[in-house]
Every structure is written in structure tokens, then in C-alpha cells.
């Protein structure tokens, strides 16, 4: 009798586990098919994490690619002209929602359609980028999630890594509006603390190493924004920093494992999950014009102790305890 009860209990547990695993699939089969098209300016760890977050959130909420969801993804590989080509292609496909990741991709998609719902992600300033009229009331077919954080947090990071810093250098792409907005903001915040900004323009990805080298001897520390072209070629900036014993900090946490001493910014995977939640609301009938733009809800401070040693910086014990050491 005891053996029979044990067998029943075991079978019941297996059945419950199987039901839990199959729940998203069963839910997927009850939802009408929809189509989501995702595009990014370039492939790099931060934007890849956003995309993965979107995909995982859709799946978690029962939208399964190949079952009740037609899903496609295309990268512009850092080419702004390609963003427009992808946008036109997606508009021709008539998906239920288009998800552009990064400002340039979002601008291209928004220029291509004023009717298909757009949910952007990783856009610094949606109003300045002319994607929405107002963050609380977008008013058109576009809404999404921004990764913008108060610039004061970035100046704090610079001074925690190098308390004596006075001259801050930054490599940027003049064609990326998010970068020019960031540097204008940074220049003002640095001035409030008696510090100056030295800019090094890199119009093309191939210009980045030379732009970084031009900062050596002119600045005390390099600050890397979320500029997508710079992030995609970040190793070249990190090499210059190591060779010149020039510390580098960043806003993109994905750069820490690639040579930045530290980065404070949004958790890009969580930003993707948050974006995915908004996409689901749109799929269920919500209108972008009535859906307020959101800001990333989770931040991370990551530290590369090895990079600090290579770049001639001794980090304080309090700072090391404050963040997550991803490279000891």
C-alpha cells in the first residue's frame, strides 16, 4: 500500500512538472498569431543583451516563435544607410510591432511608417531624436524604453576611479545623436565640478583607434559613452588606454569585460525584458500614443580590477565593495 502511494506521489510530481514546462506552449496555442520584427544598428554585447531580453520576455508571456509568433531580426552592421533599407523591408512585411534597438535604427523605422506600432529600446533621448512629442504622452505610433541615466552618476564614477581627474576625454561618432546629446550634457556637468571635456570625433568605426590615440597626453581619463560605433570597436580604445596607462570608464556595462575599469549603467538584458513587456501590451491592443515612454529600471556597477592595474589605477576598497567585480 505504501509502495502504491509513493508511486502515485511520484507520478503526480512528474505530471505537475510537465504541465509547468508545457504551460507557455499551451498558452501560445490559444493566442492568435502575431508578427514582431526586431532590428539593431549593430551587433555588440549591450544591444545583443537587449534583443535577448525581448525574445525571452515574449517567450515567457506565451509568444512562441514558429507557433503563434512570426519573429525576424536584422542588424544594420553599423551602417546607417542599411537601417533605412531594413526599415523599408520591415514596413513592407507589415508586422504587428517593429522593435528598433538604438537611436539610429529607431529613427529609420519611424521615418518609414506612421501607422505600424513601434516600440524602441536603448534610445537615449526619444524627444531630441524626434521619435515622440512627449515622454508621458508620445502621441503617435512610437513608444519604448530609454536607457538614459542622470549624468551626475557618470561624473561620480569618473571621480571614484580617479579622484584627481580634471581633463576627461571621449571618443564619439558625430552622426549619432545620442552621443552628441550625451557629450553636451557631460560637458556641463564636468564644468560644475571644475573639470573639462576633450572630444575626439570618429565618424567611422575605422577612425576610432586614431581618435583614441589623439587623447593620450591630453587627458587624465577617458569616458566612453553608449556610442554604438565606439562600443562595437571598444577593444581598440581599451588597447590605447592600456598602452598609454590612461584609465577608461564607461556607461555601457558590457565594456567592462572588454577593458574598461568600471561602468555604471542600465542592465541591458533587463532593459530588453522591460521592452518585451511593452511589446506584449501593444500586441494585446494597447496604443503607442497612449503608452508612456519608460526608463530602464535596473542599474549595475561592474568593475574590472585587472584593467585598473594595467591602466595604472589603484581602486579604493570602498569602491571595490560598491560594485560587482567581473574581472579580478
Short mmCIF file of C-alpha atoms in Angstrom, two decimals, residues 68-314:
data_model
loop_
_atom_site.label_atom_id
_atom_site.label_comp_id
_atom_site.label_asym_id
_atom_site.label_seq_id
_atom_site.Cartn_x
_atom_site.Cartn_y
_atom_site.Cartn_z
CA UNK A 68 1.85 31.85 -32.61
CA UNK A 69 4.59 34.36 -33.40
CA UNK A 70 6.39 35.22 -36.61
CA UNK A 71 9.71 36.67 -35.45
CA UNK A 72 12.51 38.17 -37.52
CA UNK A 73 15.72 40.05 -36.73
CA UNK A 74 18.13 42.07 -38.87
CA UNK A 75 21.24 44.06 -37.93
CA UNK A 76 22.43 47.10 -39.88
CA UNK A 77 26.04 46.15 -39.00
CA UNK A 78 26.78 49.74 -38.01
CA UNK A 79 25.72 51.21 -41.36
CA UNK A 80 23.12 53.97 -41.03
CA UNK A 81 22.14 53.63 -44.71
CA UNK A 82 21.32 49.99 -44.04
CA UNK A 83 19.00 50.98 -41.18
CA UNK A 84 16.73 52.65 -43.75
CA UNK A 85 16.80 49.61 -46.03
CA UNK A 86 15.83 47.34 -43.16
CA UNK A 87 13.09 49.75 -42.09
CA UNK A 88 11.54 49.76 -45.57
CA UNK A 89 11.75 45.97 -45.75
CA UNK A 90 10.03 45.58 -42.37
CA UNK A 91 7.28 48.05 -43.28
CA UNK A 92 6.63 46.02 -46.42
CA UNK A 93 6.28 42.89 -44.28
CA UNK A 94 3.53 44.62 -42.23
CA UNK A 95 4.36 43.17 -38.78
CA UNK A 96 2.17 43.90 -35.77
CA UNK A 97 5.09 45.59 -33.97
CA UNK A 98 8.56 46.75 -35.01
CA UNK A 99 11.25 46.87 -32.30
CA UNK A 100 14.25 49.04 -33.26
CA UNK A 101 17.21 48.87 -30.87
CA UNK A 102 19.35 52.06 -30.67
CA UNK A 103 18.55 55.59 -31.79
CA UNK A 104 19.62 55.39 -35.45
CA UNK A 105 17.53 52.29 -36.06
CA UNK A 106 14.55 53.82 -34.28
CA UNK A 107 14.77 56.99 -36.37
CA UNK A 108 14.95 54.98 -39.59
CA UNK A 109 11.89 52.90 -38.71
CA UNK A 110 9.90 55.92 -37.52
CA UNK A 111 10.67 57.68 -40.81
CA UNK A 112 9.41 54.67 -42.76
CA UNK A 113 5.96 54.31 -41.18
CA UNK A 114 3.45 56.35 -39.21
CA UNK A 115 0.97 53.51 -38.82
CA UNK A 116 2.74 50.31 -37.71
CA UNK A 117 3.31 50.31 -33.92
CA UNK A 118 6.96 50.89 -32.97
CA UNK A 119 8.48 50.02 -29.58
CA UNK A 120 12.08 51.22 -29.41
CA UNK A 121 14.74 50.21 -26.91
CA UNK A 122 18.11 51.67 -25.84
CA UNK A 123 17.31 55.16 -27.09
CA UNK A 124 18.92 57.90 -25.00
CA UNK A 125 16.62 60.86 -25.67
CA UNK A 126 13.45 59.99 -27.64
CA UNK A 127 12.25 63.60 -27.70
CA UNK A 128 15.51 65.07 -29.02
CA UNK A 129 15.64 62.22 -31.56
CA UNK A 130 12.15 63.35 -32.68
CA UNK A 131 10.65 59.93 -32.05
CA UNK A 132 7.98 61.14 -29.62
CA UNK A 133 6.49 64.51 -28.73
CA UNK A 134 6.36 63.87 -25.01
CA UNK A 135 7.63 61.03 -22.80
CA UNK A 136 4.35 60.73 -20.91
CA UNK A 137 2.11 61.13 -23.96
CA UNK A 138 4.02 60.00 -27.09
CA UNK A 139 1.10 60.93 -29.34
CA UNK A 140 1.95 58.84 -32.41
CA UNK A 141 2.79 55.27 -33.37
CA UNK A 142 6.06 55.24 -31.39
CA UNK A 143 6.90 54.49 -27.76
CA UNK A 144 9.57 52.47 -25.98
CA UNK A 145 12.21 52.25 -23.28
CA UNK A 146 15.14 54.63 -22.79
CA UNK A 147 18.48 53.77 -21.18
CA UNK A 148 19.23 57.32 -20.04
CA UNK A 149 20.60 57.88 -16.53
CA UNK A 150 21.41 61.15 -14.73
CA UNK A 151 24.80 62.39 -15.98
CA UNK A 152 25.85 63.15 -12.41
CA UNK A 153 26.19 59.40 -11.84
CA UNK A 154 28.78 59.22 -14.64
CA UNK A 155 30.83 62.12 -13.26
CA UNK A 156 30.70 60.43 -9.86
CA UNK A 157 32.05 57.24 -11.47
CA UNK A 158 34.93 59.13 -13.10
CA UNK A 159 35.95 60.68 -9.77
CA UNK A 160 35.64 57.42 -7.85
CA UNK A 161 38.09 55.80 -10.26
CA UNK A 162 40.38 58.84 -10.46
CA UNK A 163 39.69 61.46 -7.75
CA UNK A 164 42.30 63.86 -9.21
CA UNK A 165 40.88 63.85 -12.75
CA UNK A 166 40.49 67.28 -14.35
CA UNK A 167 40.53 66.58 -18.10
CA UNK A 168 38.14 63.94 -19.41
CA UNK A 169 38.45 62.61 -22.96
CA UNK A 170 35.75 60.92 -25.01
CA UNK A 171 35.70 59.28 -28.45
CA UNK A 172 32.38 59.66 -30.24
CA UNK A 173 30.58 59.36 -33.58
CA UNK A 174 29.32 62.79 -34.74
CA UNK A 175 26.48 61.11 -36.64
CA UNK A 176 24.96 59.51 -33.53
CA UNK A 177 22.59 61.98 -31.92
CA UNK A 178 22.68 60.05 -28.65
CA UNK A 179 26.43 60.68 -28.46
CA UNK A 180 26.25 64.41 -29.16
CA UNK A 181 23.47 64.81 -26.58
CA UNK A 182 25.48 62.90 -24.00
CA UNK A 183 28.65 64.94 -24.53
CA UNK A 184 26.77 68.25 -24.32
CA UNK A 185 25.28 67.10 -21.02
CA UNK A 186 28.63 65.76 -19.79
CA UNK A 187 30.46 68.99 -20.64
CA UNK A 188 28.05 70.98 -18.49
CA UNK A 189 28.20 68.61 -15.54
CA UNK A 190 32.02 68.48 -15.65
CA UNK A 191 32.20 72.28 -15.69
CA UNK A 192 30.17 72.39 -12.48
CA UNK A 193 32.99 70.46 -10.81
CA UNK A 194 35.85 72.41 -12.35
CA UNK A 195 36.59 69.77 -14.99
CA UNK A 196 36.85 69.96 -18.78
CA UNK A 197 35.89 67.68 -21.67
CA UNK A 198 38.19 66.89 -24.61
CA UNK A 199 36.32 65.39 -27.57
CA UNK A 200 37.78 63.10 -30.25
CA UNK A 201 35.48 62.59 -33.23
CA UNK A 202 35.45 59.27 -35.08
CA UNK A 203 32.98 59.45 -37.99
CA UNK A 204 33.69 55.84 -38.99
CA UNK A 205 34.49 52.74 -36.98
CA UNK A 206 37.94 52.64 -38.61
CA UNK A 207 38.64 56.13 -37.20
CA UNK A 208 38.22 55.03 -33.59
CA UNK A 209 41.81 53.83 -32.83
CA UNK A 210 43.35 57.09 -34.12
CA UNK A 211 40.78 59.18 -32.25
CA UNK A 212 41.58 57.33 -29.02
CA UNK A 213 45.34 57.79 -29.55
CA UNK A 214 44.83 61.52 -30.04
CA UNK A 215 43.67 61.77 -26.42
CA UNK A 216 46.92 60.37 -24.97
CA UNK A 217 48.83 63.13 -23.20
CA UNK A 218 45.85 65.49 -23.37
CA UNK A 219 43.52 63.96 -20.78
CA UNK A 220 43.63 62.30 -17.38
CA UNK A 221 40.93 59.72 -18.06
CA UNK A 222 38.74 58.50 -20.94
CA UNK A 223 34.97 58.25 -20.58
CA UNK A 224 33.17 56.04 -23.10
CA UNK A 225 29.51 56.83 -23.74
CA UNK A 226 26.98 54.36 -25.12
CA UNK A 227 28.01 55.41 -28.65
CA UNK A 228 27.25 52.27 -30.65
CA UNK A 229 30.13 52.52 -33.11
CA UNK A 230 32.64 53.08 -30.31
CA UNK A 231 31.19 50.24 -28.24
CA UNK A 232 31.35 47.89 -31.23
CA UNK A 233 35.11 48.57 -31.53
CA UNK A 234 35.80 49.09 -27.84
CA UNK A 235 38.83 46.78 -27.72
CA UNK A 236 40.77 49.29 -29.83
CA UNK A 237 40.04 52.04 -27.29
CA UNK A 238 40.96 49.76 -24.38
CA UNK A 239 44.30 48.90 -26.04
CA UNK A 240 45.20 52.58 -26.35
CA UNK A 241 44.25 53.08 -22.71
CA UNK A 242 46.42 50.18 -21.55
CA UNK A 243 49.40 51.21 -23.70
CA UNK A 244 49.24 54.82 -22.50
CA UNK A 245 48.41 53.94 -18.87
CA UNK A 246 45.28 56.00 -19.39
CA UNK A 247 42.27 54.91 -17.30
CA UNK A 248 38.97 54.38 -19.05
CA UNK A 249 35.46 54.17 -17.59
CA UNK A 250 32.18 53.72 -19.41
CA UNK A 251 28.40 53.92 -19.39
CA UNK A 252 27.97 50.53 -21.06
CA UNK A 253 28.42 47.66 -18.60
CA UNK A 254 29.23 45.31 -21.47
CA UNK A 255 32.56 47.11 -21.97
CA UNK A 256 33.95 46.12 -18.57
CA UNK A 257 34.90 42.61 -19.63
CA UNK A 258 36.42 44.19 -22.73
CA UNK A 259 38.84 46.54 -20.95
CA UNK A 260 37.03 49.36 -19.13
CA UNK A 261 37.98 49.75 -15.47
CA UNK A 262 34.36 50.27 -14.50
CA UNK A 263 30.94 51.06 -15.90
CA UNK A 264 27.72 52.26 -14.34
CA UNK A 265 24.64 51.93 -16.48
CA UNK A 266 21.40 50.13 -17.09
CA UNK A 267 21.18 46.36 -17.10
CA UNK A 268 20.68 45.86 -20.83
CA UNK A 269 19.16 42.40 -20.55
CA UNK A 270 16.59 43.72 -18.09
CA UNK A 271 16.02 46.68 -20.44
CA UNK A 272 15.13 44.11 -23.09
CA UNK A 273 12.73 42.30 -20.75
CA UNK A 274 11.09 45.63 -19.96
CA UNK A 275 10.82 46.39 -23.69
CA UNK A 276 9.35 42.94 -24.29
CA UNK A 277 6.65 43.62 -21.70
CA UNK A 278 5.70 46.77 -23.57
CA UNK A 279 5.63 44.88 -26.87
CA UNK A 280 3.22 42.36 -25.36
CA UNK A 281 0.92 45.17 -24.22
CA UNK A 282 0.88 46.54 -27.76
CA UNK A 283 0.20 43.06 -29.19
CA UNK A 284 -2.79 42.86 -26.85
CA UNK A 285 -4.26 46.11 -28.12
CA UNK A 286 -2.57 49.00 -26.30
CA UNK A 287 -1.73 52.02 -28.48
CA UNK A 288 1.79 53.52 -28.57
CA UNK A 289 0.33 57.04 -28.43
CA UNK A 290 -1.22 56.24 -25.04
CA UNK A 291 1.76 54.24 -23.70
CA UNK A 292 4.28 56.43 -21.82
CA UNK A 293 7.97 56.04 -22.60
CA UNK A 294 9.75 54.19 -19.80
CA UNK A 295 13.31 54.35 -18.47
CA UNK A 296 15.42 51.30 -17.61
CA UNK A 297 14.51 50.15 -14.11
CA UNK A 298 17.69 48.30 -13.14
CA UNK A 299 21.26 49.60 -12.96
CA UNK A 300 24.59 47.84 -12.50
CA UNK A 301 28.10 48.88 -11.43
CA UNK A 302 30.71 46.48 -12.77
CA UNK A 303 34.46 46.59 -12.17
CA UNK A 304 37.49 45.16 -13.97
CA UNK A 305 40.32 45.06 -11.41
CA UNK A 306 42.78 43.71 -13.98
CA UNK A 307 42.15 46.66 -16.30
CA UNK A 308 42.71 49.05 -13.38
CA UNK A 309 46.14 47.53 -12.76
CA UNK A 310 47.02 47.64 -16.46
CA UNK A 311 45.94 51.29 -16.70
CA UNK A 312 47.87 52.33 -13.59
CA UNK A 313 44.95 52.86 -11.23
CA UNK A 314 44.61 51.67 -7.62
#
